[in-house]
Tab-separated table of C-alpha atoms in Angstrom:
chain	number	residue	atom	x	y	z
A	29	UNK	CA	0.000	0.000	0.000
A	30	UNK	CA	1.326	3.406	-0.855
A	31	UNK	CA	2.166	5.495	2.145
A	32	UNK	CA	0.744	8.999	2.150
A	33	UNK	CA	4.016	10.364	3.504
A	34	UNK	CA	7.160	8.789	2.074
A	35	UNK	CA	9.759	8.046	4.742
A	36	UNK	CA	12.477	10.172	3.226
A	37	UNK	CA	10.359	13.301	2.875
A	38	UNK	CA	9.738	16.045	5.343
A	39	UNK	CA	6.093	16.036	6.454
A	40	UNK	CA	6.057	19.809	6.019
A	41	UNK	CA	6.893	19.362	2.335
A	42	UNK	CA	4.183	21.422	0.623
A	43	UNK	CA	4.120	19.400	-2.574
A	44	UNK	CA	1.789	16.637	-3.595
A	45	UNK	CA	3.899	14.155	-5.503
A	46	UNK	CA	2.552	12.638	-8.672
A	47	UNK	CA	4.339	10.264	-11.016
A	48	UNK	CA	3.140	9.896	-14.606
A	49	UNK	CA	4.331	6.859	-16.571
A	50	UNK	CA	4.557	7.984	-20.200
A	51	UNK	CA	4.361	5.395	-22.968
A	52	UNK	CA	7.233	6.956	-24.909
A	53	UNK	CA	9.118	10.105	-25.847
A	54	UNK	CA	6.151	11.851	-27.520
A	55	UNK	CA	4.026	11.560	-24.359
A	56	UNK	CA	6.993	12.489	-22.168
A	57	UNK	CA	7.906	15.568	-24.233
A	58	UNK	CA	4.308	16.746	-24.344
A	59	UNK	CA	3.695	16.558	-20.594
A	60	UNK	CA	7.112	18.058	-19.947
A	61	UNK	CA	6.162	21.026	-22.130
A	62	UNK	CA	2.922	21.558	-20.195
A	63	UNK	CA	4.874	21.457	-16.919
A	64	UNK	CA	7.345	24.031	-18.313
A	65	UNK	CA	4.460	26.312	-19.306
A	66	UNK	CA	3.122	26.308	-15.750
A	67	UNK	CA	-0.451	25.594	-16.827
A	68	UNK	CA	-0.932	23.297	-13.817
A	69	UNK	CA	-1.093	24.187	-10.143
A	70	UNK	CA	2.415	24.394	-8.696
A	71	UNK	CA	1.354	22.546	-5.542
A	72	UNK	CA	1.781	19.328	-7.556
A	73	UNK	CA	5.299	18.034	-8.000
A	74	UNK	CA	5.131	15.906	-11.155
A	75	UNK	CA	7.764	13.329	-12.029
A	76	UNK	CA	7.606	11.940	-15.574
A	77	UNK	CA	8.907	8.485	-16.436
A	78	UNK	CA	9.457	7.393	-20.048
A	79	UNK	CA	8.465	3.705	-20.142
A	80	UNK	CA	10.057	3.401	-23.623
A	81	UNK	CA	7.162	1.396	-25.002
A	82	UNK	CA	3.703	0.291	-23.954
A	83	UNK	CA	4.967	-3.207	-23.070
A	84	UNK	CA	6.857	-1.703	-20.104
A	85	UNK	CA	4.071	0.487	-18.713
A	86	UNK	CA	2.417	-1.885	-16.236
A	87	UNK	CA	5.719	-2.951	-14.642
A	88	UNK	CA	6.877	0.677	-14.312
A	89	UNK	CA	3.544	1.602	-12.747
A	90	UNK	CA	3.775	-1.179	-10.158
A	91	UNK	CA	7.362	-0.264	-9.340
A	92	UNK	CA	6.591	3.431	-8.782
A	93	UNK	CA	3.419	2.696	-6.823
A	94	UNK	CA	5.126	0.253	-4.467
A	95	UNK	CA	8.044	2.622	-4.026
A	96	UNK	CA	5.723	4.718	-1.821
A	97	UNK	CA	7.229	8.077	-2.811
A	98	UNK	CA	4.127	9.349	-4.612
A	99	UNK	CA	0.622	10.338	-3.618
A	100	UNK	CA	-0.584	8.956	-6.957
A	101	UNK	CA	0.867	7.269	-10.034
A	102	UNK	CA	-0.807	7.787	-13.422
A	103	UNK	CA	-0.310	6.362	-16.911
A	104	UNK	CA	-0.387	8.361	-20.164
A	105	UNK	CA	-0.497	6.264	-23.327
A	106	UNK	CA	-2.378	5.716	-26.561
A	107	UNK	CA	-4.776	2.934	-27.515
A	108	UNK	CA	-3.082	2.264	-30.864
A	109	UNK	CA	-5.071	0.254	-33.402
A	110	UNK	CA	-8.101	-1.913	-32.806
A	111	UNK	CA	-8.511	-4.404	-31.130
A	112	UNK	CA	-6.409	-2.398	-28.620
A	113	UNK	CA	-4.817	-5.598	-27.252
A	114	UNK	CA	-1.752	-4.059	-25.597
A	115	UNK	CA	-3.749	-1.179	-24.173
A	116	UNK	CA	-6.401	-3.543	-22.764
A	117	UNK	CA	-3.608	-5.664	-21.305
A	118	UNK	CA	-2.208	-2.621	-19.467
A	119	UNK	CA	-5.639	-1.895	-17.982
A	120	UNK	CA	-6.141	-5.523	-16.935
A	121	UNK	CA	-2.729	-5.607	-15.211
A	122	UNK	CA	-3.481	-2.394	-13.311
A	123	UNK	CA	-6.868	-3.728	-12.176
A	124	UNK	CA	-5.275	-7.019	-11.086
A	125	UNK	CA	-2.455	-5.220	-9.284
A	126	UNK	CA	-4.885	-3.173	-7.200
A	127	UNK	CA	-7.480	-5.937	-6.938
A	128	UNK	CA	-10.045	-3.335	-8.009
A	129	UNK	CA	-12.052	-3.865	-11.203
A	130	UNK	CA	-12.140	-0.164	-12.094
A	131	UNK	CA	-8.644	0.887	-10.964
A	132	UNK	CA	-7.455	1.537	-14.526
A	133	UNK	CA	-10.378	3.924	-15.113
A	134	UNK	CA	-8.911	6.149	-12.390
A	135	UNK	CA	-5.256	6.144	-13.398
A	136	UNK	CA	-4.965	5.517	-17.161
A	137	UNK	CA	-5.192	8.572	-19.427
A	138	UNK	CA	-5.275	7.877	-23.145
A	139	UNK	CA	-5.530	9.248	-26.647
A	140	UNK	CA	-7.355	7.182	-29.274
A	141	UNK	CA	-6.000	6.489	-31.847
A	142	UNK	CA	-2.811	8.147	-30.583
A	143	UNK	CA	-1.400	10.905	-28.383
A	144	UNK	CA	-1.091	13.159	-31.428
A	145	UNK	CA	-4.928	13.375	-31.312
A	146	UNK	CA	-4.504	15.403	-28.092
A	147	UNK	CA	-1.461	17.405	-29.228
A	148	UNK	CA	-2.970	18.459	-32.575
A	149	UNK	CA	-5.998	19.931	-30.761
A	150	UNK	CA	-3.769	22.810	-29.647
A	151	UNK	CA	-4.132	24.194	-33.189
A	152	UNK	CA	-6.993	22.532	-34.958
A	153	UNK	CA	-10.082	20.569	-34.023
A	154	UNK	CA	-9.321	17.571	-36.198
A	155	UNK	CA	-10.150	13.900	-35.885
A	156	UNK	CA	-7.271	11.555	-36.636
A	157	UNK	CA	-8.312	8.245	-38.142
A	158	UNK	CA	-5.093	6.347	-37.549
A	159	UNK	CA	-2.111	6.199	-35.180
A	160	UNK	CA	0.186	6.094	-38.242
A	161	UNK	CA	2.680	8.978	-38.347
A	162	UNK	CA	2.835	8.641	-42.120
A	163	UNK	CA	-0.941	9.026	-42.480
A	164	UNK	CA	-1.030	11.952	-40.022
A	165	UNK	CA	2.038	13.739	-41.409
A	166	UNK	CA	0.046	16.104	-43.683
A	167	UNK	CA	-2.244	17.262	-40.866
A	168	UNK	CA	0.754	17.752	-38.557
A	169	UNK	CA	2.528	19.771	-41.270
A	170	UNK	CA	-0.566	21.904	-41.850
A	171	UNK	CA	-0.842	22.740	-38.124
A	172	UNK	CA	2.839	23.059	-37.169
A	173	UNK	CA	4.858	23.412	-40.426
A	174	UNK	CA	6.868	20.365	-39.298
A	175	UNK	CA	7.255	18.321	-42.484
A	176	UNK	CA	7.198	14.552	-42.866
A	177	UNK	CA	6.664	13.898	-39.147
A	178	UNK	CA	8.291	10.645	-38.012
A	179	UNK	CA	8.532	11.387	-34.289
A	180	UNK	CA	12.241	12.265	-34.435
A	181	UNK	CA	13.672	14.223	-31.542
A	182	UNK	CA	14.148	17.512	-33.449
A	183	UNK	CA	10.640	17.216	-34.936
A	184	UNK	CA	9.093	16.633	-31.509
A	185	UNK	CA	11.056	19.539	-30.120
A	186	UNK	CA	9.867	21.871	-32.915
A	187	UNK	CA	6.227	20.930	-32.250
A	188	UNK	CA	6.555	21.324	-28.469
A	189	UNK	CA	7.936	24.847	-28.881
A	190	UNK	CA	4.658	25.801	-30.579
A	191	UNK	CA	2.553	24.726	-27.594
A	192	UNK	CA	1.580	27.715	-25.460
A	193	UNK	CA	-0.526	28.386	-22.382
A	194	UNK	CA	-3.003	30.048	-24.750
A	195	UNK	CA	-3.428	27.116	-27.138
A	196	UNK	CA	-3.549	24.767	-24.125
A	197	UNK	CA	-6.981	26.340	-23.515
A	198	UNK	CA	-7.911	25.654	-27.156
A	199	UNK	CA	-6.920	22.010	-26.719
A	200	UNK	CA	-9.085	21.690	-23.606
A	201	UNK	CA	-12.113	23.172	-25.359
A	202	UNK	CA	-11.698	20.710	-28.235
A	203	UNK	CA	-11.192	17.707	-25.947
A	204	UNK	CA	-14.465	18.435	-24.163
A	205	UNK	CA	-16.207	17.584	-27.448
A	206	UNK	CA	-14.468	14.211	-27.738
A	207	UNK	CA	-15.855	10.993	-26.290
A	208	UNK	CA	-14.056	9.645	-23.218
A	209	UNK	CA	-14.929	6.080	-24.227
A	210	UNK	CA	-11.598	4.442	-25.088
A	211	UNK	CA	-13.301	2.007	-27.505
A	212	UNK	CA	-14.191	4.886	-29.844
A	213	UNK	CA	-11.758	6.261	-32.393
A	214	UNK	CA	-11.157	9.978	-31.617
A	215	UNK	CA	-11.580	9.723	-27.892
A	216	UNK	CA	-9.582	10.837	-24.884
A	217	UNK	CA	-9.991	11.343	-21.151
A	218	UNK	CA	-6.915	13.602	-20.965
A	219	UNK	CA	-9.120	16.581	-20.065
A	220	UNK	CA	-9.766	14.885	-16.709
A	221	UNK	CA	-6.041	14.730	-15.897
A	222	UNK	CA	-5.501	18.336	-17.018
A	223	UNK	CA	-8.347	19.565	-14.811
A	224	UNK	CA	-7.177	17.536	-11.821
A	225	UNK	CA	-3.744	19.125	-12.046
A	226	UNK	CA	-5.162	22.644	-12.290
A	227	UNK	CA	-7.115	22.301	-9.060
A	228	UNK	CA	-6.119	24.022	-5.871
A	229	UNK	CA	-8.309	21.708	-3.807
A	230	UNK	CA	-6.599	18.327	-3.646
A	231	UNK	CA	-9.649	16.357	-2.422
A	232	UNK	CA	-9.582	14.449	-5.737
A	233	UNK	CA	-6.308	12.816	-4.624
A	234	UNK	CA	-7.955	11.247	-1.559
A	235	UNK	CA	-10.931	10.140	-3.648
A	236	UNK	CA	-8.703	8.249	-6.098
A	237	UNK	CA	-6.509	6.818	-3.333
A	238	UNK	CA	-9.599	5.376	-1.614
A	239	UNK	CA	-10.859	3.879	-4.892
A	240	UNK	CA	-7.515	2.118	-5.380
A	241	UNK	CA	-7.375	0.603	-1.896
């Protein structure tokens, strides 16, 4: 069970510590950019972990949760293509780990078909049909002027520089119109995570902790 107050931390430490397991570098870079922009409440200390692939997510989650250093551990990933086998496997492992049938609903934040569905909403309300970078390259170019997007480091960096606190609001407005049902293409529950992390009242932390116990 995760201790509310990690042993090595001062109890007067004002921060609430949250770890987010990111599927890969795109998810990591995106959340890191939002942290840099200061769009979230600074009472939350957020540590990002790049799982380097969705096959590593569940194990990283368990490790960070059992470590006891965090108030909550979240996952940020994409569903990829139907039938969403790897994604469903992550959710099943999280539910099994907690022994709670709905645990994954509380801690897994997703973009369907891919994380770019969330990122692209900073500029344009567009519905991606595929997780394929090749298929999405034209839309990405149209919105960011980054050509032939393949997810390379310099390309990711160029896109992240275009994300601002102002277009973060645009993204949130667009995401409110998307389904939060992960079985539907063009869906995401990322708005929920964003709004949690903006809140000054941290009662939501206790609510999730109790649901996971």
